[in-house]
Short mmCIF file of N, CA and C and ligand atoms in Angstrom, two decimals:
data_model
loop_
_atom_site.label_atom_id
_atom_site.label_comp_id
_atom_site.label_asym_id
_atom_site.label_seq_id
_atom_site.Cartn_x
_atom_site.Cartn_y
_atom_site.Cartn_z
N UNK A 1327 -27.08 -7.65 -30.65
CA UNK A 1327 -27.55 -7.99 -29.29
C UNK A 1327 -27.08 -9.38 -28.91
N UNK A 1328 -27.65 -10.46 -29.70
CA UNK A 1328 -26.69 -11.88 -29.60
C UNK A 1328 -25.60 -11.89 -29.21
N UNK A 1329 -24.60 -11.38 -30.12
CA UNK A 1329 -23.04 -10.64 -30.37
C UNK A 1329 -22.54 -10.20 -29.09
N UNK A 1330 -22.95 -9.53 -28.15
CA UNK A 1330 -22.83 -8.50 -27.32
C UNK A 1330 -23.19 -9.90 -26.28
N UNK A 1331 -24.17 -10.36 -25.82
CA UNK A 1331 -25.12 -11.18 -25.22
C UNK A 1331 -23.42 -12.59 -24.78
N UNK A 1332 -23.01 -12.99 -26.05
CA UNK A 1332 -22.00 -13.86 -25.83
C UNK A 1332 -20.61 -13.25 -25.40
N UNK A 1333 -20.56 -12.10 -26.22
CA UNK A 1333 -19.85 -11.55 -25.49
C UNK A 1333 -19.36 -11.63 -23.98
N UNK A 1334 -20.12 -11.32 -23.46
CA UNK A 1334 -20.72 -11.21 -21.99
C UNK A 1334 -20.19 -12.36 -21.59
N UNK A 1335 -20.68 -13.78 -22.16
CA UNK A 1335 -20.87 -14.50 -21.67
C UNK A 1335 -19.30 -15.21 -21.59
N UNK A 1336 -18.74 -14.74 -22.24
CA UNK A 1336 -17.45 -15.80 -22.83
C UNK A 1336 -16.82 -14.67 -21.78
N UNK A 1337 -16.73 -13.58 -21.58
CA UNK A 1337 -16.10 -12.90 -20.37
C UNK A 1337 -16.25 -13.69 -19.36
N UNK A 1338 -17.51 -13.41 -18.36
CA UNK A 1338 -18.09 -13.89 -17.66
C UNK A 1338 -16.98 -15.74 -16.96
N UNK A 1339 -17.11 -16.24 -18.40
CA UNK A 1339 -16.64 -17.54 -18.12
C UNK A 1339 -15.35 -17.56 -17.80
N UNK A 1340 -14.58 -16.49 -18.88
CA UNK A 1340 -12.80 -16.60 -18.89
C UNK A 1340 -12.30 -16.04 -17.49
N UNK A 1341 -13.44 -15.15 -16.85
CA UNK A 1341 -12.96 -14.70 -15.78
C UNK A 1341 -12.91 -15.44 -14.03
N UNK A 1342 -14.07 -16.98 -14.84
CA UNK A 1342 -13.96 -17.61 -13.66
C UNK A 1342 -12.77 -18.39 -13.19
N UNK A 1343 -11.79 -18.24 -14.21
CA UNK A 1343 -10.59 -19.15 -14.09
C UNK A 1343 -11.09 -20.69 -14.35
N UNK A 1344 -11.44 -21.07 -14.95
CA UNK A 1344 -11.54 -22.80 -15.11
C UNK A 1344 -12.45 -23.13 -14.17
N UNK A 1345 -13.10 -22.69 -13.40
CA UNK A 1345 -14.28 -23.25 -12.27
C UNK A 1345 -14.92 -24.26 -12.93
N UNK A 1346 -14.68 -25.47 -12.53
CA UNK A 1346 -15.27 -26.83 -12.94
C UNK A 1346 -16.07 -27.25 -11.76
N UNK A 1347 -16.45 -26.78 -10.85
CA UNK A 1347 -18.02 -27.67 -9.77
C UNK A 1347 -19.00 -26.57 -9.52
N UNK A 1348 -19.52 -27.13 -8.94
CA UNK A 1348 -20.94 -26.45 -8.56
C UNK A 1348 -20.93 -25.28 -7.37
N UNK A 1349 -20.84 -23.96 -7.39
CA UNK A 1349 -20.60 -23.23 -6.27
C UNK A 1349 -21.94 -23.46 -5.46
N UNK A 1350 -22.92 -24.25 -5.54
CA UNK A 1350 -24.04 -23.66 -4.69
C UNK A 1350 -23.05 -24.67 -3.72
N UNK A 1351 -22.71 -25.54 -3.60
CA UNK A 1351 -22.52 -26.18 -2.58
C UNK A 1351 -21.32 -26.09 -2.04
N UNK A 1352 -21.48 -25.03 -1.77
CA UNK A 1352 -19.94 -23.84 -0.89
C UNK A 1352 -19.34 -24.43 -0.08
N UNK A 1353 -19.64 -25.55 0.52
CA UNK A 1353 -18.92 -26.03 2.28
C UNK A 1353 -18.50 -27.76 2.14
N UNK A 1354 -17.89 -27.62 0.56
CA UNK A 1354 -16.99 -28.61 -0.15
C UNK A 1354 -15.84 -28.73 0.75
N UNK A 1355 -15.33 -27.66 0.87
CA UNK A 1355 -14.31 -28.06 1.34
C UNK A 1355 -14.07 -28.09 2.95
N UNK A 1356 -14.83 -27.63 3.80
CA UNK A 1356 -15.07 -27.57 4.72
C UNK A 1356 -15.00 -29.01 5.74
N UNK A 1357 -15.67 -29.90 5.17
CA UNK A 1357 -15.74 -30.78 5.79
C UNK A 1357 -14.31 -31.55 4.65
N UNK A 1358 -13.28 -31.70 5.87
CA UNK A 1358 -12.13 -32.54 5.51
C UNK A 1358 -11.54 -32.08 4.62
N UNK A 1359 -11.00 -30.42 4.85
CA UNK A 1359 -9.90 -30.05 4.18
C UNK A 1359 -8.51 -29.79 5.18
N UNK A 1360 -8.81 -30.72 6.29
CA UNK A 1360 -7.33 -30.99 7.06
C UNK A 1360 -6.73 -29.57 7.75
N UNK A 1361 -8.18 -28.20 8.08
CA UNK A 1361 -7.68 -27.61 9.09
C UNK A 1361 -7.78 -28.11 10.46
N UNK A 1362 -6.93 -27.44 11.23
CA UNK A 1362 -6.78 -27.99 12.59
C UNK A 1362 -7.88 -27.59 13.03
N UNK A 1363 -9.00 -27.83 13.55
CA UNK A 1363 -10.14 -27.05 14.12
C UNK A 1363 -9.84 -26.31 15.47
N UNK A 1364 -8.68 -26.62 16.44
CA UNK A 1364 -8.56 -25.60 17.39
C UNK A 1364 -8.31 -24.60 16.67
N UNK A 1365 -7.58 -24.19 15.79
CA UNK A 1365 -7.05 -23.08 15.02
C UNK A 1365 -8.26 -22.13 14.49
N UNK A 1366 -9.36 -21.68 15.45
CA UNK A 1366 -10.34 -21.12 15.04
C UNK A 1366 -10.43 -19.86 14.26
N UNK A 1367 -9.49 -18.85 14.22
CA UNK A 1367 -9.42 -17.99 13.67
C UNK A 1367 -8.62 -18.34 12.21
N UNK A 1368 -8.56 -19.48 12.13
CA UNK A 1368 -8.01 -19.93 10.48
C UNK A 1368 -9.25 -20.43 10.00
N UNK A 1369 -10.18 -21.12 10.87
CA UNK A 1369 -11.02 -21.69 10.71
C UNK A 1369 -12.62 -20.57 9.67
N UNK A 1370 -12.37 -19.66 11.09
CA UNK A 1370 -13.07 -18.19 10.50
C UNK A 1370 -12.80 -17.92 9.43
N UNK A 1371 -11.54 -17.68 8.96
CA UNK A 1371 -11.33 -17.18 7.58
C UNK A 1371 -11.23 -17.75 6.60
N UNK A 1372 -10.96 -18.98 6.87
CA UNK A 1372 -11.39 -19.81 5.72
C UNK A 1372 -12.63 -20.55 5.03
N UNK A 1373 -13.49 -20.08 6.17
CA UNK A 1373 -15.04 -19.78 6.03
C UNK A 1373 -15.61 -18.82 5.01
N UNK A 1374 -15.04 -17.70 4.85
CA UNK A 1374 -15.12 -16.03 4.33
C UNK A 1374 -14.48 -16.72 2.95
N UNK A 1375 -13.07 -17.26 2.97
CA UNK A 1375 -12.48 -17.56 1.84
C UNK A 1375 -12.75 -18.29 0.75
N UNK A 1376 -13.79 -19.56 1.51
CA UNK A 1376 -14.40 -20.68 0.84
C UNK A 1376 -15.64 -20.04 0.42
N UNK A 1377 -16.29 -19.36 1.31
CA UNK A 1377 -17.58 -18.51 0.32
C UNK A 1377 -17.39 -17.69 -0.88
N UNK A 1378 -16.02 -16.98 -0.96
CA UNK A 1378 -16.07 -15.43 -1.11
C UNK A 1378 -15.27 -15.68 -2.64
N UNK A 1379 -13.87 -16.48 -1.96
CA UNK A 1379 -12.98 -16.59 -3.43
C UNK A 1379 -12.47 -17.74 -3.60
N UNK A 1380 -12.51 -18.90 -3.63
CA UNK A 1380 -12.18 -20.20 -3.63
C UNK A 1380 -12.50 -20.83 -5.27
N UNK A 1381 -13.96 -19.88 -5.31
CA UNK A 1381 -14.91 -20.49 -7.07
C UNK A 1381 -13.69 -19.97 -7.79
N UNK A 1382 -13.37 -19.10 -7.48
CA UNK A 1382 -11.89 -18.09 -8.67
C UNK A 1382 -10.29 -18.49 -8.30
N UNK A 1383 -9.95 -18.77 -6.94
CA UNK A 1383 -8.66 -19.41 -6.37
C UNK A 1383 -8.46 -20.60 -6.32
N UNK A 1384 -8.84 -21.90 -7.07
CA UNK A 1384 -8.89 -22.68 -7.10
C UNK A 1384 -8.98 -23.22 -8.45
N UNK A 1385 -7.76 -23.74 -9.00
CA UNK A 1385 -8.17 -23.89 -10.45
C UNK A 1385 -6.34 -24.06 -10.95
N UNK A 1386 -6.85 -23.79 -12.20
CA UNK A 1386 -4.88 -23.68 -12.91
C UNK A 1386 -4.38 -22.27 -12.51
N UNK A 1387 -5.38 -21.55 -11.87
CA UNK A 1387 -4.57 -20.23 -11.69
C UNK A 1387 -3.66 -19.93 -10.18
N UNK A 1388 -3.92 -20.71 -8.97
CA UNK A 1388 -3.53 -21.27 -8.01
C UNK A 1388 -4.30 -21.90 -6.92
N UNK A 1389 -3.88 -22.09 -6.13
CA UNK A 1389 -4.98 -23.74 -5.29
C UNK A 1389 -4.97 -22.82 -3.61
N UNK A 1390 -5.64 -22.17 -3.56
CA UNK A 1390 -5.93 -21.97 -2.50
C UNK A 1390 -6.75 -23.23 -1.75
N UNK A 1391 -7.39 -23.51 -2.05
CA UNK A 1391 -8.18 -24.80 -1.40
C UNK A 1391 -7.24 -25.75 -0.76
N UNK A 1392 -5.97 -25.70 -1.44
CA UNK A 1392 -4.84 -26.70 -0.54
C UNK A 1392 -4.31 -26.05 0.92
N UNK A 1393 -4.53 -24.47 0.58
CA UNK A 1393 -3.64 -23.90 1.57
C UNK A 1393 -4.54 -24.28 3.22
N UNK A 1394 -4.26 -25.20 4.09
CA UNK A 1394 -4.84 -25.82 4.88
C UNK A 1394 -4.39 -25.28 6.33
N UNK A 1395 -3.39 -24.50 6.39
CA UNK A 1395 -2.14 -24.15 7.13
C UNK A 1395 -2.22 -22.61 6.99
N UNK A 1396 -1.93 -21.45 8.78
CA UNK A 1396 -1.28 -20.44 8.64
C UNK A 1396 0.26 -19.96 7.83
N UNK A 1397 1.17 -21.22 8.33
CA UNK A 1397 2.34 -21.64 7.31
C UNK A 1397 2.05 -21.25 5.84
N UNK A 1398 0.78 -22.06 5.48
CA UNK A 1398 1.35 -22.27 3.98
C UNK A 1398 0.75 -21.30 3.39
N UNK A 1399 -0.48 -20.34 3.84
CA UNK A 1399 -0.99 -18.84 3.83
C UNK A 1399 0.40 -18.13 3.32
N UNK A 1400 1.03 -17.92 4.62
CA UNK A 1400 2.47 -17.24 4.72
C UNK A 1400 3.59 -17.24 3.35
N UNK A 1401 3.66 -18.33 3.16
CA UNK A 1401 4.62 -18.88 2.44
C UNK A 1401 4.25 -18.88 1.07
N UNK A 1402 2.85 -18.90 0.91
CA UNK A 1402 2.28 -18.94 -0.42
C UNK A 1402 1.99 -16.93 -1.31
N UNK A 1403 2.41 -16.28 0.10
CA UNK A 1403 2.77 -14.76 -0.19
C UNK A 1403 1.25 -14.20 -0.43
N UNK A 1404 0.38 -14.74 0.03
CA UNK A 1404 -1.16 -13.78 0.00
C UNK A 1404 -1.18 -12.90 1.04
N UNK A 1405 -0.88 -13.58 2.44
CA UNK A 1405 -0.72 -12.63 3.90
C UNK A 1405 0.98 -12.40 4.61
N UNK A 1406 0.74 -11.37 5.07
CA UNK A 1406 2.06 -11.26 6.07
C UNK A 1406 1.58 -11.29 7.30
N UNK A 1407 2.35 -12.32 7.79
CA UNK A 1407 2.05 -12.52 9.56
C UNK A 1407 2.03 -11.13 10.53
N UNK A 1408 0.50 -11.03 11.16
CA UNK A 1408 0.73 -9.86 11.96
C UNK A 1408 0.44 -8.64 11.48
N UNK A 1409 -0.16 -8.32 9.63
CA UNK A 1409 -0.49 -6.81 9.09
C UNK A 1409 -1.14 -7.70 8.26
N UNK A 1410 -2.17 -6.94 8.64
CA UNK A 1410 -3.20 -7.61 7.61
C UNK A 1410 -3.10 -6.45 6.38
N UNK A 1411 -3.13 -4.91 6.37
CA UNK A 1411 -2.94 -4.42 5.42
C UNK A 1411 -1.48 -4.08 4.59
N UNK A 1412 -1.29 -5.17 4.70
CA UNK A 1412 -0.09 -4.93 4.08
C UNK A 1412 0.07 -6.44 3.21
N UNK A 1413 -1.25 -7.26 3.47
CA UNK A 1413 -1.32 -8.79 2.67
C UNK A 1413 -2.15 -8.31 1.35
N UNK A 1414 -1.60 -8.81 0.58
CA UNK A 1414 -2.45 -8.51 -0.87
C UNK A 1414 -4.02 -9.14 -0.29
N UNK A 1415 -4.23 -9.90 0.13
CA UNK A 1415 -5.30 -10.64 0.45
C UNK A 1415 -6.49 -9.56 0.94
N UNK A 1416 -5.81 -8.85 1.69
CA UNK A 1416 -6.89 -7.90 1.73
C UNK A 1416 -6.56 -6.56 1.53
N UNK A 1417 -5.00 -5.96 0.85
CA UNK A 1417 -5.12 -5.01 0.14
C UNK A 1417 -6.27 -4.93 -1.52
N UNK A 1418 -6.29 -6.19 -1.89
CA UNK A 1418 -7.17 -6.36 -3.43
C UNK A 1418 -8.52 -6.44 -3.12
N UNK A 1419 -8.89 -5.85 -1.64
CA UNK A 1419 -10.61 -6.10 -1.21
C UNK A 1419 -11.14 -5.09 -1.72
N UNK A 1420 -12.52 -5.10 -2.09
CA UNK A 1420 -12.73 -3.98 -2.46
C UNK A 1420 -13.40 -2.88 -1.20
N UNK A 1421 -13.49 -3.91 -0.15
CA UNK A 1421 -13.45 -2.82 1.30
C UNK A 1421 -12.27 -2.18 1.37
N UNK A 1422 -11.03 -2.60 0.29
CA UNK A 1422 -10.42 -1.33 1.00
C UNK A 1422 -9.83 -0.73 -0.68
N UNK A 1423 -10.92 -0.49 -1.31
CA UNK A 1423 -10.53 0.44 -2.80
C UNK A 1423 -10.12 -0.55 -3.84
N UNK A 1424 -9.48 -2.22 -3.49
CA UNK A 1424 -9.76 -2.90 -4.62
C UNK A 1424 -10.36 -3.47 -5.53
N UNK A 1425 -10.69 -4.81 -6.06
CA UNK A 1425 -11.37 -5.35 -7.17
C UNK A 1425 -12.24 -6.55 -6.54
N UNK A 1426 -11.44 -7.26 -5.67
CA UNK A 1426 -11.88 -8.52 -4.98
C UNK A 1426 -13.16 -8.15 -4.23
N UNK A 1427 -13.83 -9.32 -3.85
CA UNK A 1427 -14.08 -10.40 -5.11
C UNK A 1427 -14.67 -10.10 -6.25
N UNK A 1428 -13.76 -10.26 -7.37
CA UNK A 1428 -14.11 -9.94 -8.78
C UNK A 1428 -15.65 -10.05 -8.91
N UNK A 1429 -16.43 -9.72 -9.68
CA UNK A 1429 -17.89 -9.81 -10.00
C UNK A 1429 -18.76 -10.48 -8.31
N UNK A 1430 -18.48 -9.92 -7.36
CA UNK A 1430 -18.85 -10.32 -6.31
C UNK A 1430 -19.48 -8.79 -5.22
N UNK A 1431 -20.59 -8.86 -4.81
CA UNK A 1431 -20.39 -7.60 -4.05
C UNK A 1431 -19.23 -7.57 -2.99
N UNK A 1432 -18.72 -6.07 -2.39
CA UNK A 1432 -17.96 -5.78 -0.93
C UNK A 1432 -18.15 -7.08 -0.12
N UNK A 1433 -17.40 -7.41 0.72
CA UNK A 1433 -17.23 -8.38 1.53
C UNK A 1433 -18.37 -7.69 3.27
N UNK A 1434 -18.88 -8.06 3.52
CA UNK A 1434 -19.59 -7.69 4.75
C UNK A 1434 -18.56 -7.41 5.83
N UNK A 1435 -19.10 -6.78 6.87
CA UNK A 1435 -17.93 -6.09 7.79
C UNK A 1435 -17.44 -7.39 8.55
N UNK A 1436 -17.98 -8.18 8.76
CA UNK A 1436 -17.99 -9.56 9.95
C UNK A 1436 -17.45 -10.17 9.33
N UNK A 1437 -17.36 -10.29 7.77
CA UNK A 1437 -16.60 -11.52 6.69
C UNK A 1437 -14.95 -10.78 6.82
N UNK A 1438 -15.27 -9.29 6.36
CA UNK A 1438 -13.85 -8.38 6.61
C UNK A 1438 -13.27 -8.79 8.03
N UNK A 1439 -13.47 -8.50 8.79
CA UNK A 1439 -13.25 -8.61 10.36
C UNK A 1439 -12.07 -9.93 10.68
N UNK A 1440 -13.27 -10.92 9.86
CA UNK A 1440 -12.84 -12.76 10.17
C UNK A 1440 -11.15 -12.26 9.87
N UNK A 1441 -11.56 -12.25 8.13
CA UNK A 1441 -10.01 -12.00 8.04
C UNK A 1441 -8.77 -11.12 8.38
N UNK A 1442 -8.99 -9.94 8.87
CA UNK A 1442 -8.59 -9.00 9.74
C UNK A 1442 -7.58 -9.76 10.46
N UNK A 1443 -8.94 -10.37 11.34
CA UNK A 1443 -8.07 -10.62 12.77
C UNK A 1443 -7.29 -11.65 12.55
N UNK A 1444 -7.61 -12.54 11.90
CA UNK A 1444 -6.70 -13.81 11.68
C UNK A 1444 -5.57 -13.27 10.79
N UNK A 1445 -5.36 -12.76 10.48
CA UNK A 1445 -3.88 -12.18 9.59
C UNK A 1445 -3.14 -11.14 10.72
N UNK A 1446 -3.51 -9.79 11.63
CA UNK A 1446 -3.45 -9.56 12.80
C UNK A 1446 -2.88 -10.43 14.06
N UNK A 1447 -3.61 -11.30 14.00
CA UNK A 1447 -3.12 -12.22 15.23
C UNK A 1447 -1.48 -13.14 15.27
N UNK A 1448 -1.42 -13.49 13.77
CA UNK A 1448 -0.33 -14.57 13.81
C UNK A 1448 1.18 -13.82 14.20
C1 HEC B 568 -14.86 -14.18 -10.09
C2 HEC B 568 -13.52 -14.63 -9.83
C3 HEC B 568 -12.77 -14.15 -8.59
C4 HEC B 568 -13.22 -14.10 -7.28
C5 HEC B 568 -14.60 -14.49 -6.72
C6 HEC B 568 -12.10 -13.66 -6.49
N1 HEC B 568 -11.02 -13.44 -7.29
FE1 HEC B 568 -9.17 -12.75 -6.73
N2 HEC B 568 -8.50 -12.89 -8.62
C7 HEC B 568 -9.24 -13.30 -9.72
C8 HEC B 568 -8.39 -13.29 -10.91
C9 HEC B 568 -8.84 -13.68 -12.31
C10 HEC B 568 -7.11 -12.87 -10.49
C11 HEC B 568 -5.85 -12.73 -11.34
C12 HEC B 568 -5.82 -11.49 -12.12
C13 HEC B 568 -5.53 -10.29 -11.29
O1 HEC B 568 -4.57 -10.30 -10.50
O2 HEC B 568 -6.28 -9.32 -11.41
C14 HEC B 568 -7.21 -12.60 -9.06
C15 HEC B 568 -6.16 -12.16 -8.29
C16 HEC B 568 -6.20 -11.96 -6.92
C17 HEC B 568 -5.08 -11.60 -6.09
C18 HEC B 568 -3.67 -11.36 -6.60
C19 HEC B 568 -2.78 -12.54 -6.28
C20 HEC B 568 -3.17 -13.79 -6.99
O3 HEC B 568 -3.38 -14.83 -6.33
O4 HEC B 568 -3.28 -13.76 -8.24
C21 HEC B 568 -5.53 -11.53 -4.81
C22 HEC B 568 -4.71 -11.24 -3.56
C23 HEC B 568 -6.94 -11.85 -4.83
N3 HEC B 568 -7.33 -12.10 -6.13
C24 HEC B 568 -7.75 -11.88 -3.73
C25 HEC B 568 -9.07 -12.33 -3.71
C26 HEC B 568 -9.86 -12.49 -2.51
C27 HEC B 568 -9.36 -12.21 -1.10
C28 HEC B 568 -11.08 -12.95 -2.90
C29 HEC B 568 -12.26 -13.28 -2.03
C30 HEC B 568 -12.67 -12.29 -1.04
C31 HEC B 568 -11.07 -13.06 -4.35
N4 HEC B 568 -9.83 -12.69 -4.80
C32 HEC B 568 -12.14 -13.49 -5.12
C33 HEC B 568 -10.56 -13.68 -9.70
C34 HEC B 568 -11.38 -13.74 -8.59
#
């Protein structure tokens, strides 16, 4: 039971990718991570992103938290401008049959939506 118990636990951890801060305080990056604030529909989704997968995208495994920019979204190969189903970003949702967010429930329809439209729109 111990055995099993750590088990768990050493999963649990390896799967957070290196998460070194505190997730309760989700809206780290929010204040002064150098989005444009007219850019509201980046704004939206990086709302969804910073709640949802940021604790797991952020780390040695890659830095979403830098990506500050529709540009660097683009370029960094998570979304394709203009299809949202066709961006891994939200082909790996599990609203649509994937995994994301790993150990996280479904993404809510309004969190789905945010990002929708902002990958849609550009
Ligand atoms: C609990 C940790 C965790 C959370 C939360 C999480 N992910 Fe991931 N994600 C991972 C890990 C680990 C990988 C790499 C292994 C793999 O591809 O399965 C990954 C890989 C991915 C990939 C493949 C490309 C890449 O960057 O490696 C996409 C796309 C992705 N996740 C999307 C998301 C989205 C969107 C969210 C938030 C809605 C999210 N993830 C939340 C752990 C997480």
């Amino acid at each position: 039971m111990i055995k099993k118990t750590l088990q768990l636990l050493l999963l649990i951890t390896s799967t957070s990718c290196g998460q070194s801060w505190n997730t309760n305080s989700k809206d780290f990056l929010l204040s002064g991570n150098g989005i444009d604030p007219s850019n509201t529909n980046l704004v939206t989704a990086f709302a969804v992103i910073n709640d949802e997968c940021i604790s797991c995208h952020t780390g040695y495994h890659n830095s979403w938290s830098t990506l500050n920019t529709d540009q660097l979204w683009i370029a960094n190969g998570s979304i394709v401008a203009g299809s949202a189903l066709s961006s891994p970003l939200i082909t790996r949702l599990k609203n649509r049959g994937g995994d994301m967010p790993l150990l996280s429930p479904t993404l809510t329809e309004t969190q789905y939506n945010a990002l929708i439209n902002w990958i849609d729109a550009l």
